[in-house]
Short mmCIF file of C-alpha atoms in Angstrom, two decimals:
data_model
loop_
_atom_site.label_atom_id
_atom_site.label_comp_id
_atom_site.label_asym_id
_atom_site.label_seq_id
_atom_site.Cartn_x
_atom_site.Cartn_y
_atom_site.Cartn_z
CA MET A 107 -8.71 -17.19 19.45
CA SER A 108 -6.42 -18.35 21.97
CA GLU A 109 -8.10 -18.27 25.16
CA LEU A 110 -7.36 -15.50 27.82
CA PRO A 111 -5.02 -16.53 30.38
CA GLY A 112 -7.36 -17.11 34.21
CA ASP A 113 -4.56 -14.78 36.63
CA LEU A 114 -4.72 -11.03 34.25
CA LYS A 115 -6.91 -8.52 34.72
CA TYR A 116 -7.77 -7.14 31.32
CA SER A 117 -8.28 -3.26 30.60
CA LYS A 118 -11.18 -1.32 27.76
CA SER A 119 -8.43 -0.21 26.07
CA HIS A 120 -7.07 -4.00 24.68
CA GLU A 121 -4.38 -4.12 27.86
CA TRP A 122 -3.57 -6.63 29.83
CA VAL A 123 -2.25 -6.45 33.93
CA ARG A 124 0.12 -9.12 36.50
CA VAL A 125 0.50 -8.65 39.26
CA ASN A 126 3.78 -9.91 40.74
CA ASP A 127 4.98 -11.49 44.11
CA ASP A 128 6.67 -8.35 44.67
CA GLY A 129 3.92 -6.08 44.18
CA THR A 130 5.15 -4.68 40.67
CA VAL A 131 2.60 -5.25 37.82
CA THR A 132 3.63 -6.16 34.49
CA VAL A 133 1.70 -4.89 31.11
CA GLY A 134 1.11 -5.87 28.26
CA ILE A 135 -1.59 -5.97 25.23
CA THR A 136 -3.26 -8.43 24.27
CA ASP A 137 -3.56 -11.24 21.82
CA HIS A 138 -7.19 -9.45 21.00
CA ALA A 139 -5.36 -6.06 20.76
CA GLN A 140 -2.04 -7.54 19.04
CA GLU A 141 -4.53 -9.49 16.12
CA GLN A 142 -6.03 -6.68 15.43
CA LEU A 143 -3.41 -4.48 14.06
CA GLY A 144 -1.36 -7.13 12.38
CA ASP A 145 2.65 -7.73 12.29
CA MET A 146 4.66 -5.70 14.91
CA VAL A 147 7.27 -3.17 13.78
CA TYR A 148 8.19 -1.23 16.10
CA VAL A 149 7.57 -0.66 19.89
CA GLU A 150 8.53 2.51 22.12
CA VAL A 151 8.07 1.32 25.47
CA PRO A 152 8.32 4.24 28.03
CA GLU A 153 11.70 5.53 30.23
CA GLN A 154 12.36 3.60 33.39
CA GLY A 155 11.00 6.23 36.66
CA ARG A 156 8.61 8.00 34.49
CA GLU A 157 5.33 8.75 36.29
CA LEU A 158 2.31 7.25 34.56
CA GLU A 159 -1.58 8.19 35.76
CA ALA A 160 -4.06 5.69 35.30
CA GLU A 161 -4.74 5.51 31.17
CA GLU A 162 -2.27 8.12 30.06
CA ALA A 163 -0.91 6.98 26.90
CA CYS A 164 2.99 5.57 27.06
CA ALA A 165 3.74 3.47 24.89
CA VAL A 166 3.75 2.57 20.94
CA VAL A 167 2.97 -0.25 19.05
CA GLU A 168 3.38 0.18 15.52
CA SER A 169 2.39 -2.55 13.34
CA VAL A 170 2.63 -2.61 9.42
CA LYS A 171 -0.51 -0.92 8.84
CA ALA A 172 0.09 1.64 11.64
CA ALA A 173 0.68 3.10 15.23
CA SER A 174 -1.61 2.95 18.07
CA ASP A 175 -1.60 4.30 21.70
CA VAL A 176 -0.82 1.99 24.73
CA TYR A 177 -2.36 3.48 27.66
CA THR A 178 -1.37 2.10 31.18
CA PRO A 179 -4.61 0.82 33.36
CA LEU A 180 -2.97 1.67 36.51
CA ALA A 181 -1.10 4.81 38.00
CA GLY A 182 2.28 4.06 38.78
CA THR A 183 6.50 4.53 37.70
CA VAL A 184 7.90 2.20 36.07
CA VAL A 185 10.07 0.25 37.27
CA GLU A 186 10.96 -2.11 34.07
CA VAL A 187 10.61 -2.14 29.97
CA ASN A 188 10.66 -4.88 27.75
CA GLU A 189 14.35 -3.84 26.25
CA ALA A 190 14.23 -6.83 24.17
CA LEU A 191 11.47 -5.61 22.54
CA THR A 192 13.49 -2.86 20.53
CA ASP A 193 15.30 -5.95 17.77
CA ALA A 194 12.15 -8.41 18.05
CA PRO A 195 8.91 -6.35 18.11
CA GLU A 196 6.91 -9.65 16.30
CA THR A 197 7.49 -11.15 19.88
CA VAL A 198 3.95 -9.09 20.98
CA ASN A 199 2.55 -11.26 18.15
CA GLN A 200 4.13 -14.64 18.94
CA ASP A 201 3.90 -14.47 23.04
CA ALA A 202 1.46 -11.45 23.85
CA TYR A 203 0.95 -12.49 27.56
CA GLY A 204 4.47 -13.65 27.86
CA ALA A 205 7.45 -12.84 26.42
CA GLY A 206 5.92 -10.07 24.79
CA TRP A 207 5.04 -8.07 27.95
CA LEU A 208 5.89 -4.06 28.10
CA MET A 209 7.25 -3.10 30.73
CA LYS A 210 6.76 -3.10 34.69
CA LEU A 211 4.84 -0.65 37.79
CA ARG A 212 4.67 -0.15 40.69
CA PRO A 213 1.24 0.76 41.09
CA ALA A 214 0.42 4.45 43.09
CA SER A 215 -2.06 2.91 44.89
CA GLY A 216 -3.16 -0.64 45.70
CA ASP A 217 -6.65 -0.93 44.68
CA ALA A 218 -6.88 0.25 41.13
CA LEU A 219 -6.99 -3.66 40.11
CA ASN A 220 -10.85 -3.03 41.13
CA ASP A 221 -11.87 -1.22 37.97
CA LEU A 222 -10.08 -3.61 35.57
CA MET A 223 -11.97 -6.66 33.84
CA ASP A 224 -11.79 -10.35 34.57
CA PRO A 225 -10.92 -12.77 32.12
CA ASP A 226 -15.18 -13.20 31.68
CA ALA A 227 -15.85 -9.66 31.44
CA TYR A 228 -13.00 -8.84 28.84
CA GLN A 229 -14.39 -11.78 27.06
CA ALA A 230 -17.99 -10.18 26.96
CA PHE A 231 -16.48 -6.92 25.50
CA ILE A 232 -14.44 -7.70 22.66
CA ASP A 233 -17.89 -10.28 22.06
CA ALA A 234 -19.88 -6.83 21.52
CA GLU A 235 -16.98 -4.72 20.11
CA MET B 173 -21.96 -3.97 3.12
CA GLY B 174 -19.56 -2.49 0.84
CA ASN B 175 -19.67 -3.68 -3.46
CA ARG B 176 -17.88 -7.37 -3.39
CA THR B 177 -15.38 -8.76 -6.28
CA PRO B 178 -16.14 -11.80 -7.87
CA LEU B 179 -13.68 -13.40 -5.39
CA PHE B 180 -15.24 -11.68 -1.76
CA GLU B 181 -16.17 -15.92 -1.37
CA THR B 182 -13.33 -16.58 -1.65
CA HIS B 183 -12.08 -14.80 0.33
CA ARG B 184 -13.75 -15.33 3.34
CA ALA B 185 -13.25 -19.63 3.41
CA LEU B 186 -9.43 -18.25 3.06
CA GLY B 187 -9.96 -16.34 6.34
CA ALA B 188 -8.63 -13.06 4.78
CA ARG B 189 -9.32 -10.12 7.22
CA LEU B 190 -11.07 -7.87 5.21
CA VAL B 191 -11.01 -3.94 5.21
CA ASP B 192 -13.23 -0.96 3.23
CA PHE B 193 -10.85 -0.05 0.55
CA ALA B 194 -12.75 2.90 -1.47
CA GLY B 195 -16.62 1.39 -0.74
CA TRP B 196 -14.79 -2.57 -0.96
CA ASP B 197 -14.40 -5.14 1.13
CA MET B 198 -11.60 -6.22 0.18
CA PRO B 199 -8.94 -8.47 2.15
CA ILE B 200 -6.00 -6.80 3.67
CA HIS B 201 -4.48 -9.77 4.62
CA TYR B 202 -4.59 -13.79 5.04
CA GLY B 203 -2.84 -14.46 8.08
CA SER B 204 0.60 -12.63 8.17
CA GLN B 205 0.90 -8.91 5.62
CA LEU B 206 5.00 -9.47 6.28
CA GLN B 207 4.75 -13.25 5.32
CA GLU B 208 3.08 -12.19 2.22
CA HIS B 209 5.70 -9.57 1.08
CA HIS B 210 7.93 -11.83 2.06
CA THR B 211 6.13 -14.37 -0.87
CA VAL B 212 6.23 -11.77 -3.71
CA ARG B 213 9.53 -11.24 -3.22
CA ARG B 214 11.02 -13.85 -2.72
CA ASP B 215 8.44 -16.38 -4.54
CA ALA B 216 5.05 -15.84 -6.08
CA GLY B 217 1.71 -14.23 -4.53
CA MET B 218 -0.92 -13.47 -6.16
CA PHE B 219 -4.00 -9.74 -5.35
CA ASP B 220 -7.74 -9.83 -5.78
CA VAL B 221 -7.47 -6.65 -7.60
CA SER B 222 -10.81 -6.94 -9.37
CA HIS B 223 -12.15 -3.49 -7.43
CA MET B 224 -10.02 -1.82 -10.46
CA THR B 225 -11.69 -0.20 -13.11
CA VAL B 226 -11.38 -1.29 -16.50
CA VAL B 227 -12.46 1.22 -19.26
CA ASP B 228 -12.44 0.84 -23.20
CA LEU B 229 -12.20 3.16 -25.79
CA VAL B 230 -13.27 1.85 -28.90
CA GLY B 231 -13.72 4.02 -31.93
CA ALA B 232 -11.60 4.92 -34.90
CA GLN B 233 -10.91 7.94 -32.66
CA ALA B 234 -9.52 6.30 -29.56
CA ARG B 235 -6.00 7.86 -30.53
CA PRO B 236 -6.12 11.32 -31.14
CA PHE B 237 -8.81 11.07 -27.49
CA LEU B 238 -5.98 10.08 -25.74
CA ARG B 239 -3.27 12.25 -27.77
CA HIS B 240 -5.41 15.06 -26.15
CA LEU B 241 -6.60 13.18 -22.93
CA LEU B 242 -3.09 11.52 -21.39
CA ALA B 243 -0.02 13.79 -19.70
CA ASN B 244 2.33 10.65 -21.15
CA ASN B 245 2.37 10.20 -25.46
CA ILE B 246 0.15 7.38 -26.58
CA ASP B 247 2.04 7.74 -30.39
CA LYS B 248 4.62 5.48 -27.69
CA LEU B 249 2.29 2.42 -28.39
CA GLN B 250 2.52 1.37 -31.75
CA ASP B 251 2.68 -2.03 -30.80
CA GLU B 252 -0.45 -4.05 -29.88
CA GLY B 253 -0.37 -5.59 -26.53
CA LYS B 254 1.81 -2.16 -25.49
CA ALA B 255 0.90 -0.62 -22.31
CA LEU B 256 1.68 3.11 -20.92
CA TYR B 257 1.81 4.45 -17.62
CA SER B 258 0.45 7.74 -17.81
CA CYS B 259 -1.66 10.67 -15.47
CA MET B 260 -4.64 12.17 -16.36
CA LEU B 261 -4.50 15.61 -15.64
CA ASN B 262 -6.75 18.81 -15.67
CA GLU B 263 -5.92 22.02 -17.38
CA GLN B 264 -4.40 23.22 -14.05
CA GLY B 265 -1.94 20.21 -14.84
CA GLY B 266 -3.27 18.33 -11.18
CA VAL B 267 -3.31 14.59 -11.35
CA ILE B 268 -7.43 13.56 -11.89
CA ASP B 269 -5.44 10.26 -11.88
CA ASP B 270 -2.65 7.60 -12.38
CA LEU B 271 -3.66 4.85 -15.10
CA ILE B 272 -1.74 2.16 -17.62
CA VAL B 273 -3.18 2.25 -20.60
CA TYR B 274 -2.78 -0.98 -23.10
CA PHE B 275 -2.87 -0.52 -26.93
CA MET B 276 -6.04 -3.09 -27.56
CA HIS B 277 -6.30 -2.75 -31.56
CA PRO B 278 -5.80 0.11 -33.36
CA ASP B 279 -9.30 1.22 -32.43
CA TRP B 280 -10.14 0.22 -29.06
CA PHE B 281 -7.49 1.10 -26.39
CA ARG B 282 -8.16 0.23 -22.39
CA LEU B 283 -7.75 2.05 -19.59
CA VAL B 284 -7.31 0.69 -16.04
CA VAL B 285 -7.43 3.56 -13.30
CA ASN B 286 -8.13 3.99 -9.48
CA SER B 287 -10.62 2.35 -8.22
CA ALA B 288 -11.88 4.88 -5.12
CA THR B 289 -11.81 8.34 -8.52
CA ARG B 290 -13.84 5.86 -10.39
CA ASP B 291 -17.16 8.61 -10.68
CA LYS B 292 -14.50 10.83 -10.95
CA ASP B 293 -12.63 9.26 -13.96
CA LEU B 294 -15.26 8.40 -15.93
CA ASP B 295 -17.59 11.53 -15.95
CA TRP B 296 -14.00 13.96 -17.12
CA ILE B 297 -13.50 11.01 -19.90
CA ASN B 298 -16.56 11.54 -20.93
CA ALA B 299 -17.14 15.21 -21.07
CA GLN B 300 -13.61 15.06 -22.62
CA ALA B 301 -14.94 12.69 -25.43
CA ALA B 302 -17.84 13.79 -26.25
CA PRO B 303 -16.20 15.73 -29.57
CA PHE B 304 -15.12 12.25 -30.41
CA ASP B 305 -16.49 9.67 -32.20
CA ILE B 306 -15.38 7.03 -29.39
CA ASP B 307 -17.48 4.85 -27.49
CA VAL B 308 -16.54 5.07 -23.80
CA ILE B 309 -17.45 1.05 -22.02
CA GLU B 310 -17.10 0.57 -18.72
CA GLN B 311 -16.31 -3.41 -18.09
CA PRO B 312 -17.16 -4.30 -14.68
CA GLU B 313 -17.93 -7.82 -15.26
CA LEU B 314 -14.13 -8.38 -15.88
CA ALA B 315 -12.46 -9.53 -12.74
CA MET B 316 -8.48 -8.81 -11.68
CA ILE B 317 -6.03 -10.47 -10.75
CA ALA B 318 -2.11 -10.20 -10.36
CA VAL B 319 0.04 -12.36 -10.20
CA GLN B 320 3.27 -11.07 -8.45
CA GLY B 321 6.77 -12.38 -7.86
CA PRO B 322 10.17 -14.14 -9.54
CA HIS B 323 7.98 -17.94 -9.49
CA ALA B 324 4.70 -15.56 -10.34
CA ARG B 325 5.31 -16.39 -13.70
CA ASP B 326 5.90 -19.51 -13.97
CA LYS B 327 2.93 -20.89 -12.07
CA VAL B 328 0.61 -19.20 -14.09
CA LEU B 329 1.54 -20.74 -17.51
CA SER B 330 1.36 -24.37 -15.56
CA VAL B 331 -2.37 -23.19 -15.06
CA LEU B 332 -3.28 -21.29 -18.54
CA ASP B 333 -4.84 -23.41 -21.23
CA GLU B 334 -2.71 -24.37 -24.02
CA PRO B 335 -3.64 -21.90 -26.94
CA VAL B 336 -2.81 -18.72 -24.27
CA ARG B 337 -0.22 -20.26 -22.70
CA ARG B 338 2.43 -19.72 -25.55
CA PRO B 339 1.17 -15.99 -25.91
CA ALA B 340 1.54 -15.19 -22.48
CA ALA B 341 4.50 -17.20 -22.58
CA ASP B 342 6.23 -15.15 -24.81
CA LEU B 343 5.09 -11.35 -23.75
CA GLN B 344 7.54 -9.13 -23.66
CA LEU B 345 7.90 -6.56 -20.00
CA PHE B 346 4.32 -3.95 -20.79
CA PHE B 347 2.92 -6.22 -22.95
CA GLY B 348 -0.27 -8.05 -22.80
CA THR B 349 -2.46 -10.63 -25.11
CA GLU B 350 -6.05 -11.01 -25.08
CA HIS B 351 -7.60 -14.37 -25.51
CA GLY B 352 -11.20 -14.74 -25.49
CA ASP B 353 -12.25 -12.23 -22.57
CA TRP B 354 -9.44 -13.12 -20.75
CA PHE B 355 -5.91 -9.75 -20.87
CA ILE B 356 -2.81 -11.32 -19.28
CA ALA B 357 -0.51 -8.72 -19.50
CA ARG B 358 3.23 -8.73 -17.87
CA THR B 359 2.37 -5.61 -16.02
CA GLY B 360 1.99 -4.82 -11.59
CA TYR B 361 2.21 -2.84 -8.55
CA THR B 362 5.24 -4.17 -7.03
CA GLY B 363 8.20 -4.05 -8.11
CA GLU B 364 8.66 -7.69 -9.45
CA ASP B 365 7.90 -9.07 -12.57
CA GLY B 366 4.80 -11.40 -13.18
CA PHE B 367 0.99 -10.98 -14.85
CA GLU B 368 -1.87 -8.80 -14.18
CA ILE B 369 -4.76 -11.38 -15.46
CA MET B 370 -8.25 -9.66 -16.37
CA LEU B 371 -10.70 -12.52 -16.92
CA PRO B 372 -14.96 -12.79 -16.73
CA GLY B 373 -15.92 -12.76 -12.96
CA THR B 374 -17.67 -15.67 -12.69
CA GLN B 375 -13.99 -17.83 -14.22
CA ALA B 376 -12.34 -15.79 -11.89
CA ALA B 377 -12.80 -18.33 -8.30
CA ALA B 378 -12.25 -20.80 -9.97
CA PHE B 379 -9.03 -19.85 -11.57
CA TRP B 380 -8.02 -18.57 -8.50
CA ASN B 381 -8.02 -21.61 -7.23
CA ALA B 382 -6.18 -23.10 -9.16
CA LEU B 383 -3.57 -20.38 -9.21
CA LYS B 384 -3.24 -21.78 -4.72
CA ASP B 385 -2.95 -25.52 -5.91
CA ALA B 386 0.11 -24.25 -8.12
CA GLY B 387 1.77 -22.23 -4.94
CA VAL B 388 0.32 -19.23 -5.67
CA ALA B 389 -0.11 -17.32 -1.95
CA PRO B 390 -3.01 -15.48 -1.96
CA CYS B 391 -2.02 -11.32 -0.50
CA GLY B 392 -3.68 -8.51 0.64
CA LEU B 393 -3.71 -5.23 0.19
CA GLY B 394 -2.18 -4.60 2.63
CA CYS B 395 1.79 -5.71 1.24
CA ARG B 396 0.20 -4.46 -2.03
CA ASP B 397 0.97 -1.23 -0.39
CA THR B 398 4.33 -1.74 0.97
CA LEU B 399 5.76 -3.40 -2.16
CA ARG B 400 4.89 -0.68 -4.54
CA LEU B 401 6.27 1.39 -1.65
CA GLU B 402 9.91 -0.41 -2.07
CA ALA B 403 9.15 -0.06 -5.51
CA GLY B 404 9.03 3.26 -5.91
CA MET B 405 5.22 3.73 -7.33
CA ASN B 406 3.03 6.50 -6.16
CA LEU B 407 0.14 6.27 -4.83
CA TYR B 408 -3.40 7.95 -6.23
CA GLY B 409 -4.97 10.18 -3.40
CA THR B 410 -1.63 9.83 -1.55
CA ASP B 411 0.96 11.28 -3.25
CA MET B 412 -0.26 13.23 -5.64
CA ASP B 413 -3.61 14.57 -5.99
CA GLU B 414 -5.49 16.97 -8.11
CA SER B 415 -3.77 20.48 -6.31
CA LEU B 416 -0.48 18.67 -7.20
CA SER B 417 1.27 18.52 -11.06
CA PRO B 418 3.51 15.49 -11.71
CA LEU B 419 6.39 17.19 -11.77
CA VAL B 420 6.45 17.85 -7.81
CA SER B 421 5.18 14.16 -7.51
CA GLY B 422 8.03 12.17 -8.59
CA LEU B 423 6.40 12.00 -11.90
CA GLY B 424 8.17 14.22 -14.77
CA TRP B 425 9.40 11.13 -16.62
CA THR B 426 5.23 10.22 -17.75
CA VAL B 427 5.18 13.23 -19.30
CA GLY B 428 5.50 13.38 -22.93
CA TRP B 429 6.25 17.01 -23.82
CA GLU B 430 7.66 15.89 -27.17
CA PRO B 431 6.09 16.91 -29.98
CA ALA B 432 5.86 20.44 -28.71
CA GLY B 433 2.57 20.23 -31.03
CA ARG B 434 0.66 17.89 -29.07
CA ASP B 435 -2.10 19.50 -26.90
CA PHE B 436 -3.45 17.67 -23.81
CA ILE B 437 -4.84 19.02 -21.17
CA GLY B 438 -3.02 20.77 -18.75
CA ARG B 439 -0.41 21.20 -20.98
CA ASP B 440 -0.30 25.03 -20.51
CA ALA B 441 0.30 25.10 -16.77
CA LEU B 442 2.58 22.01 -16.86
CA GLN B 443 4.80 24.22 -19.11
CA ARG B 444 4.50 27.03 -17.51
CA GLU B 445 5.79 25.50 -13.95
CA ARG B 446 8.86 23.88 -15.39
CA ASP B 447 9.72 27.09 -16.67
CA ALA B 448 9.72 28.57 -13.85
CA GLY B 449 11.04 25.30 -11.92
CA PRO B 450 8.69 23.15 -9.53
CA ARG B 451 9.50 24.50 -6.08
CA GLN B 452 9.15 20.74 -4.56
CA LYS B 453 10.11 17.34 -5.40
CA LEU B 454 8.98 14.08 -4.49
CA VAL B 455 11.82 11.92 -3.06
CA GLY B 456 12.42 8.42 -0.89
CA LEU B 457 13.58 8.77 2.80
CA LEU B 458 14.98 6.08 4.67
CA LEU B 459 14.69 6.73 8.32
CA GLU B 460 18.41 6.04 10.07
CA ASP B 461 16.61 5.67 13.65
CA LYS B 462 14.49 3.48 14.91
CA GLY B 463 10.42 4.02 14.77
CA VAL B 464 8.20 4.47 11.39
CA LEU B 465 7.73 6.80 9.06
CA ARG B 466 3.84 7.40 8.33
CA ASN B 467 1.81 9.56 5.81
CA HIS B 468 1.26 13.34 6.83
CA GLN B 469 4.87 13.12 9.57
CA LYS B 470 6.53 17.14 8.91
CA VAL B 471 10.16 16.48 7.19
CA ILE B 472 12.33 19.40 7.88
CA THR B 473 14.84 19.08 6.01
CA ASP B 474 18.58 22.18 5.58
CA ARG B 475 17.86 25.82 6.58
CA ASP B 476 14.72 25.07 7.84
CA GLY B 477 12.89 24.24 5.05
CA GLN B 478 9.13 21.49 5.59
CA GLY B 479 7.81 19.16 3.51
CA GLU B 480 6.20 15.96 4.41
CA ILE B 481 6.00 12.00 3.95
CA THR B 482 3.26 11.29 1.83
CA SER B 483 3.81 7.35 1.97
CA GLY B 484 5.54 6.09 5.11
CA SER B 485 5.51 2.68 6.11
CA PHE B 486 7.85 -0.27 7.88
CA SER B 487 10.00 -1.69 4.75
CA PRO B 488 9.84 -5.92 5.25
CA THR B 489 12.42 -6.26 2.54
CA LEU B 490 14.91 -3.91 3.94
CA GLY B 491 14.09 -4.10 7.63
CA ARG B 492 14.03 -0.27 7.98
CA SER B 493 11.01 2.19 7.90
CA ILE B 494 11.12 3.77 4.32
CA ALA B 495 8.21 6.66 2.44
CA LEU B 496 7.85 9.02 0.07
CA ALA B 497 7.69 12.81 0.89
CA ARG B 498 7.65 16.00 -0.79
CA VAL B 499 10.38 18.47 -0.03
CA PRO B 500 11.68 21.68 -0.73
CA VAL B 501 13.80 21.24 -4.23
CA ASP B 502 16.70 22.10 -3.19
CA THR B 503 16.92 19.36 -0.40
CA GLY B 504 20.18 17.66 0.40
CA ALA B 505 21.13 14.15 1.21
CA ARG B 506 19.77 14.82 4.67
CA CYS B 507 16.98 15.34 6.71
CA GLN B 508 14.88 14.92 10.36
CA VAL B 509 11.14 13.58 10.38
CA GLU B 510 8.93 14.38 13.14
CA ILE B 511 7.34 11.37 14.74
CA ARG B 512 5.54 11.94 18.62
CA GLY B 513 7.38 15.47 18.92
CA LYS B 514 11.18 14.02 18.62
CA ARG B 515 13.15 14.67 15.13
CA LEU B 516 14.27 11.45 13.84
CA ALA B 517 17.30 11.61 11.48
CA ALA B 518 16.53 10.18 7.44
CA ARG B 519 18.80 10.01 4.46
CA VAL B 520 17.22 11.08 1.21
CA VAL B 521 17.68 8.83 -1.08
CA LYS B 522 16.50 8.29 -4.58
CA PRO B 523 13.67 5.63 -5.26
CA PRO B 524 13.23 2.42 -5.73
CA PHE B 525 13.99 0.39 -2.22
CA ALA B 526 14.09 -2.51 -3.04
CA ARG B 527 12.83 -4.48 -6.77
CA ASN B 528 13.24 -7.95 -8.43
CA GLY B 529 13.43 -9.90 -4.78
CA LYS B 530 16.62 -7.48 -3.92
CA ALA B 531 17.71 -4.06 -1.44
CA GLN B 532 17.86 -0.87 -4.44
CA ILE B 533 19.34 1.28 -1.85
CA GLU B 534 22.72 0.82 0.05
CA LEU B 535 21.15 0.50 3.99
CA ASP B 536 24.50 1.71 6.17
CA GLN B 537 26.78 5.10 4.46
CA GLY B 538 28.27 7.53 6.91
#
């Protein structure tokens, strides 16, 4: 288990959020999540422009084993999706916090991040699971 | 804690991800299911299948009993060591289980049945055996290791002791040979050549480690499932069960109709279904759009016919999604599959999808 990046926020459904300089946020699934799911073979990302409610199922990651929903940790509008995953879903396994990102959102409100976990809290959360 | 095979600690030491499988703690993979899949298609991999149930039928009436018990005709086995795949049916023609039977000696046949169906299988076999003068003997102390892949046989032979190496090397496809407590058969569930080896559980870990040193990769049940699906082999409980006959499960070829006088369990019901014409069939599907076919997804055929995927997954060999599906018997060359509310295009194909290291179907066809 690799160390959790310190600059990210984490959800109980195993997504991570990074705040970008332009006010958007990038969302992906955690390394713990990809490890549990196994080899990715298909990723379905939301349509650009879609308005998401917090905790709405908005993407699907499919490993050889099973399909799993991805829930957006915060409400917002999808401004960009990671098209490269269509042909290279294994990127989620290889680089969950980097090239394996799923989508960028413009958050609906500024304080939504407060409900998410910092790395220590998330580590404790997965240890307890 | 579930049941554990003699190799449980070995799996744990190898870093396997263990899951519950029919009450057994079994490895699903040791790191990457995809990589293990490719290793079996390209080189050699091994599976702990010790959870499967081995049942010996011993006695002069073992053959007459199997003539009655099994839908396939046991009299196809005339040479010692030969194996036969068969369904075991109920009176309604539904599949209680599918199994492999080996002809060991004239008064000894060995069955390998599924672990998930162990209890009901043993109950059924014992009940049916009552009028016959035979002993039904489970062999729970036997471990079973399946070694599969184009290089599987060579690698196994390299670690076998001299007295057993020669007969193992000489085995024809679908034959087995016994040597003391060991039984080595050229059978499998992956669509690749290889061996299935039964041996005393106390010797399993040493043999497993010797195979590993010989370059055989440990593989989990995860890729065993994608390999068997690519090979077009049914999985009991998902592709067929007690409510479904072999005729609607792609297993009509395993029914031994001849001789007409052989009175096997389920024959009358099966004959009626055959005369009326089965209304469904099991076919292969190749997804043409992006996505992954999964069990229980709805299949829509021409004229609004409906079917269901019985086994769906991603095919590592083809790089596409494939499935077995039960569809109306008049289903044509194309259909649609409903995935999360969307209808995706699929082509109806004849399995196997892949075996002996190669794709068996054309991926792109107008």
